[in-house]
XYZ file of C-alpha atoms in Angstrom:
355
model
C -58.905 57.303 -28.116
C -57.093 55.766 -25.104
C -58.868 55.692 -21.773
C -57.001 56.477 -18.566
C -58.431 55.645 -15.201
C -57.409 58.503 -12.814
C -57.910 59.142 -9.250
C -60.357 62.272 -9.298
C -58.123 64.017 -6.546
C -55.357 64.136 -8.786
C -54.154 67.900 -9.426
C -52.996 68.748 -13.092
C -54.801 65.770 -14.811
C -56.441 67.949 -17.257
C -53.258 69.829 -18.003
C -51.068 66.747 -18.641
C -53.076 63.456 -18.723
C -56.142 64.955 -20.702
C -53.783 65.400 -23.896
C -52.766 61.674 -23.824
C -56.178 60.003 -23.576
C -59.848 60.068 -22.207
C -59.839 60.502 -18.372
C -62.201 57.954 -16.491
C -62.150 59.247 -12.777
C -62.862 55.913 -11.075
C -59.561 55.158 -8.812
C -59.738 55.877 -5.163
C -59.405 53.772 -1.916
C -62.507 51.569 -2.708
C -62.390 51.166 -6.690
C -64.766 48.966 -8.543
C -62.486 46.247 -10.441
C -65.210 46.059 -13.070
C -64.970 49.783 -13.983
C -61.444 49.066 -15.054
C -62.388 46.561 -17.975
C -61.756 48.853 -20.808
C -59.067 51.327 -19.734
C -55.516 51.491 -20.991
C -53.947 52.996 -18.176
C -54.233 53.566 -14.262
C -52.897 56.732 -12.836
C -53.309 56.527 -8.831
C -52.340 57.771 -5.516
C -51.406 55.891 -2.331
C -54.671 55.285 -1.144
C -55.114 52.678 -4.137
C -53.819 49.050 -3.600
C -52.669 47.498 -6.926
C -53.316 43.830 -6.600
C -54.815 40.950 -8.089
C -58.144 41.777 -7.268
C -58.073 45.397 -8.669
C -56.480 43.912 -11.943
C -58.959 41.290 -12.591
C -60.908 42.849 -15.283
C -58.277 45.175 -16.993
C -55.829 44.668 -19.647
C -54.019 48.106 -19.139
C -50.416 47.880 -19.588
C -49.471 51.077 -17.612
C -49.735 51.737 -13.720
C -48.500 55.329 -12.519
C -48.551 56.229 -8.864
C -48.280 60.046 -8.371
C -46.370 59.484 -5.070
C -42.736 58.604 -3.952
C -43.866 55.663 -2.205
C -44.947 52.435 -4.243
C -45.708 49.735 -1.587
C -49.176 49.792 -2.562
C -48.284 48.252 -5.932
C -47.877 44.550 -6.369
C -44.407 44.537 -8.347
C -44.484 40.893 -8.931
C -47.874 41.242 -10.345
C -46.790 43.889 -12.575
C -43.697 41.702 -13.698
C -45.893 38.628 -14.322
C -48.319 40.596 -16.502
C -45.602 42.768 -18.348
C -47.353 45.884 -17.186
C -45.152 49.142 -17.065
C -45.259 50.788 -13.739
C -43.607 53.853 -12.496
C -43.855 56.386 -9.472
C -42.746 59.883 -8.986
C -39.623 59.703 -7.057
C -38.745 63.128 -5.119
C -41.919 64.684 -6.562
C -42.753 66.275 -2.967
C -39.366 66.049 -1.557
C -39.260 70.214 -1.018
C -42.760 69.958 0.513
C -41.532 67.364 3.272
C -38.431 69.528 3.712
C -40.940 72.528 4.561
C -42.643 70.209 6.901
C -39.541 69.400 8.803
C -38.270 73.231 8.586
C -41.721 74.445 10.194
C -41.703 71.476 12.838
C -38.224 72.077 14.034
C -38.962 76.162 13.874
C -41.438 75.382 16.567
C -39.198 72.873 18.420
C -36.353 75.647 18.665
C -38.501 78.303 19.901
C -39.963 76.041 22.513
C -36.553 74.848 23.571
C -34.857 78.067 23.338
C -32.665 76.546 20.790
C -30.636 78.185 17.500
C -31.027 75.865 14.523
C -27.485 76.054 13.861
C -26.633 74.674 17.363
C -28.673 71.518 16.476
C -27.172 68.101 15.246
C -29.826 66.495 13.122
C -29.837 62.787 12.054
C -31.687 61.919 8.872
C -32.698 58.159 8.554
C -32.912 57.246 4.873
C -31.230 59.473 2.439
C -33.271 58.685 -0.607
C -35.185 61.233 -2.555
C -36.580 62.888 0.211
C -33.838 62.249 2.974
C -31.111 63.787 0.691
C -33.600 67.102 0.001
C -34.183 67.385 3.707
C -30.301 66.980 4.793
C -29.248 69.586 2.079
C -32.098 71.895 3.787
C -30.819 71.199 7.356
C -27.397 71.825 6.219
C -28.302 75.300 4.495
C -29.898 76.225 8.057
C -26.591 75.553 9.779
C -27.385 72.219 11.183
C -24.632 69.497 11.630
C -26.167 66.670 9.796
C -25.841 62.966 10.196
C -26.696 60.487 7.763
C -28.058 56.982 8.226
C -28.645 54.594 5.120
C -26.945 51.103 5.549
C -28.045 50.249 1.848
C -26.363 53.156 0.207
C -23.465 52.830 2.436
C -23.030 49.341 1.506
C -23.008 50.253 -2.109
C -20.114 52.586 -1.517
C -22.556 55.688 -2.238
C -22.621 57.180 1.607
C -19.252 57.023 3.139
C -20.291 59.542 5.942
C -22.819 56.835 7.148
C -23.435 56.802 11.013
C -24.935 53.868 12.746
C -28.477 54.164 13.811
C -27.856 53.742 17.473
C -25.163 56.533 17.010
C -27.608 58.729 15.703
C -30.528 57.993 18.159
C -28.026 58.555 21.041
C -26.085 61.785 19.697
C -28.507 63.943 17.380
C -30.992 66.605 18.911
C -33.343 65.974 16.391
C -33.983 62.541 14.508
C -36.262 62.690 11.120
C -37.069 59.323 9.394
C -37.529 59.010 5.930
C -36.853 55.564 4.948
C -39.120 53.682 2.220
C -41.096 50.839 3.491
C -39.131 47.633 3.282
C -40.353 44.198 4.508
C -37.940 41.735 3.154
C -33.979 41.621 2.349
C -30.972 42.357 4.297
C -32.165 46.051 5.378
C -35.996 45.758 6.204
C -37.361 49.185 7.693
C -40.754 47.796 8.774
C -40.396 48.778 13.006
C -36.820 50.070 12.087
C -37.607 51.941 15.599
C -38.643 49.858 17.978
C -38.688 49.843 21.644
C -34.803 49.243 21.919
C -34.199 52.037 19.415
C -36.971 54.456 21.122
C -35.274 53.972 24.554
C -32.200 55.713 23.252
C -34.165 58.750 22.877
C -34.381 61.277 26.110
C -36.676 64.279 26.939
C -34.447 66.759 24.945
C -34.689 65.238 21.684
C -37.254 65.359 18.746
C -38.584 62.602 16.638
C -39.894 63.270 13.223
C -41.778 60.672 11.258
C -42.567 61.718 8.022
C -41.658 58.728 5.377
C -43.841 55.724 6.071
C -45.990 54.891 8.986
C -44.744 51.373 9.480
C -41.193 52.374 9.708
C -41.877 53.540 13.369
C -43.374 50.531 15.806
C -46.258 52.506 16.775
C -47.240 50.193 19.892
C -43.591 50.644 21.160
C -43.829 54.446 20.686
C -46.983 54.848 22.616
C -45.322 52.741 25.368
C -42.284 55.112 25.069
C -44.351 58.351 25.021
C -46.147 57.404 28.089
C -42.714 56.694 30.109
C -40.564 59.263 32.198
C -38.241 61.208 30.129
C -39.675 60.650 26.730
C -38.883 62.511 23.656
C -41.075 64.853 21.736
C -42.723 63.073 18.644
C -43.873 64.844 15.402
C -45.825 62.373 13.412
C -47.222 62.727 9.916
C -47.423 59.047 8.885
C -48.925 56.133 10.928
C -49.406 52.351 10.931
C -52.378 51.071 9.197
C -53.511 54.609 7.881
C -56.477 55.374 7.926
C -57.187 53.124 10.848
C -54.517 54.725 13.048
C -53.938 53.819 16.723
C -56.448 56.227 18.543
C -54.411 55.800 21.981
C -50.972 57.153 19.920
C -51.934 60.549 18.399
C -52.810 62.233 21.521
C -49.327 61.608 22.822
C -47.638 63.013 19.931
C -46.336 66.698 20.254
C -47.145 67.211 16.716
C -49.853 65.137 14.903
C -50.885 65.473 11.183
C -52.571 63.280 8.657
C -49.936 62.176 6.110
C -49.791 65.751 4.545
C -45.972 66.465 4.838
C -45.818 66.279 1.424
C -49.070 67.804 0.389
C -47.778 71.378 -1.137
C -49.485 71.914 -4.722
C -46.300 71.951 -6.244
C -45.642 68.356 -4.854
C -49.026 67.189 -6.093
C -48.691 68.736 -9.300
C -45.266 67.531 -9.881
C -46.219 63.868 -9.279
C -48.922 64.226 -11.914
C -46.566 65.708 -14.175
C -44.000 63.005 -13.995
C -46.327 60.066 -14.416
C -47.644 61.697 -17.518
C -44.212 62.218 -18.905
C -43.715 58.271 -18.238
C -46.897 57.570 -19.706
C -46.458 59.582 -22.721
C -42.830 57.919 -23.215
C -44.703 54.523 -22.684
C -47.122 55.222 -25.606
C -44.733 56.861 -28.104
C -46.360 60.221 -28.012
C -45.176 63.701 -27.624
C -45.777 65.160 -24.258
C -46.535 69.019 -23.592
C -48.219 71.298 -20.924
C -47.500 74.078 -18.912
C -44.895 73.960 -16.183
C -45.669 72.904 -12.503
C -44.886 76.360 -11.221
C -47.236 78.087 -13.698
C -50.152 75.669 -12.770
C -49.268 76.162 -8.847
C -49.240 79.921 -9.325
C -52.452 80.076 -11.071
C -54.017 78.062 -8.158
C -52.784 79.940 -5.207
C -50.457 82.935 -5.136
C -47.566 82.783 -2.656
C -47.018 85.508 -0.312
C -44.231 87.811 -0.533
C -41.451 86.806 2.020
C -40.092 89.596 4.014
C -36.116 88.822 3.712
C -35.524 90.822 6.962
C -37.381 88.714 9.268
C -35.898 85.595 11.142
C -36.171 82.324 9.393
C -38.673 81.050 11.656
C -41.059 83.572 11.045
C -40.120 83.708 7.245
C -40.896 80.148 6.722
C -44.252 80.357 8.444
C -45.403 83.022 6.290
C -45.775 80.314 3.877
C -46.382 77.044 6.003
C -47.228 76.754 9.644
C -47.638 73.192 11.023
C -49.409 74.126 13.934
C -52.678 74.555 11.728
C -52.475 71.350 10.461
C -52.023 70.107 14.005
C -54.933 71.867 15.126
C -57.146 70.601 12.472
C -56.108 66.788 13.066
C -56.956 67.228 17.027
C -60.100 68.778 16.373
C -61.440 66.345 14.024
C -60.089 63.049 15.449
C -61.070 64.066 18.967
C -62.963 61.096 20.553
C -63.210 59.160 17.739
C -62.319 55.516 17.152
C -62.754 52.584 14.498
C -64.306 53.319 11.424
C -65.368 57.150 12.300
C -61.591 57.720 13.143
C -60.758 56.355 9.657
C -63.168 58.391 8.006
C -61.964 61.720 9.712
C -58.436 60.911 8.802
C -59.353 60.395 5.085
C -61.259 63.414 4.895
C -58.800 65.647 6.552
C -56.298 64.389 3.692
C -58.942 64.777 0.851
C -60.032 68.431 2.151
C -56.604 69.607 3.002
C -56.236 73.290 2.107
C -53.998 74.616 -0.554
C -50.452 75.458 0.437
C -47.358 76.506 -1.478
C -43.502 75.328 -1.014
C -41.763 77.680 1.105
C -38.595 78.407 -0.818
C -38.772 78.964 -4.769
């Protein structure tokens, strides 16, 4: 029987991966390459960097990450070795939209703003950004879309320039992938010049990739007069995040925007389907919603309540922010990094807001 090296923290592995092979729970942030000598496939999370060192002793012909992002996989190495690799595009898009909805609910309440009066810019309109934009439009927001590659390809005629988004939107929500090369890199997409366009009546939400916002520039901007509010879920250099930045954030969370049960399960389900197809075997198992319901019942939502209260019956970002601040207070260096990882690993179960 084939052997599948997995991260033991994967949800749903017993339902969808175990029927395909023997599970070997050895993957993580610090994986011993020697432990992969006799495995046929790797199924990982974003904490595992797949590079020459990790792959030194394995002949595995499949690598799957149960996440949307894939910058932790050396794609050139995969091509050189003929290894099939895959990610799970859009797996946690609804959960990230929930995060944005919850953050905006608090900001609207704090600012005395009606959600349908807001102009919101979505920066990056891929699998997650598209769902976020749809959610915002359904909430009554005026939505501005920014995605230069899609605009250049003719797929986004309503594209708005980044500078115009930053100058005109009430809320800016960043969901770009991390691209370091080519004509449209996204590393430090929002630097000091761009952040200077934001003022005290605006909200910046960063729930995509930590490297898309220059953290040093953001720290400097948040210490200046007329600074915007910032809700930060992703950070440069995770888990070694900047200890001077997070206390300045209005909302601070440990890269958990997409951590609803359905999002995590859907990532495993998608990768398992790809692995089954790669090996030419039948895929079977329960649905994502069935497994999620068995793990945590979703509270009934009272439709007569306002949208803010209704959303927070399922997910309230303030609890995540409070846990983050309590866990990281006063920490630096290795202790801070360990606490950051522990927050992610021990994250409490939550469901997606909308069915």
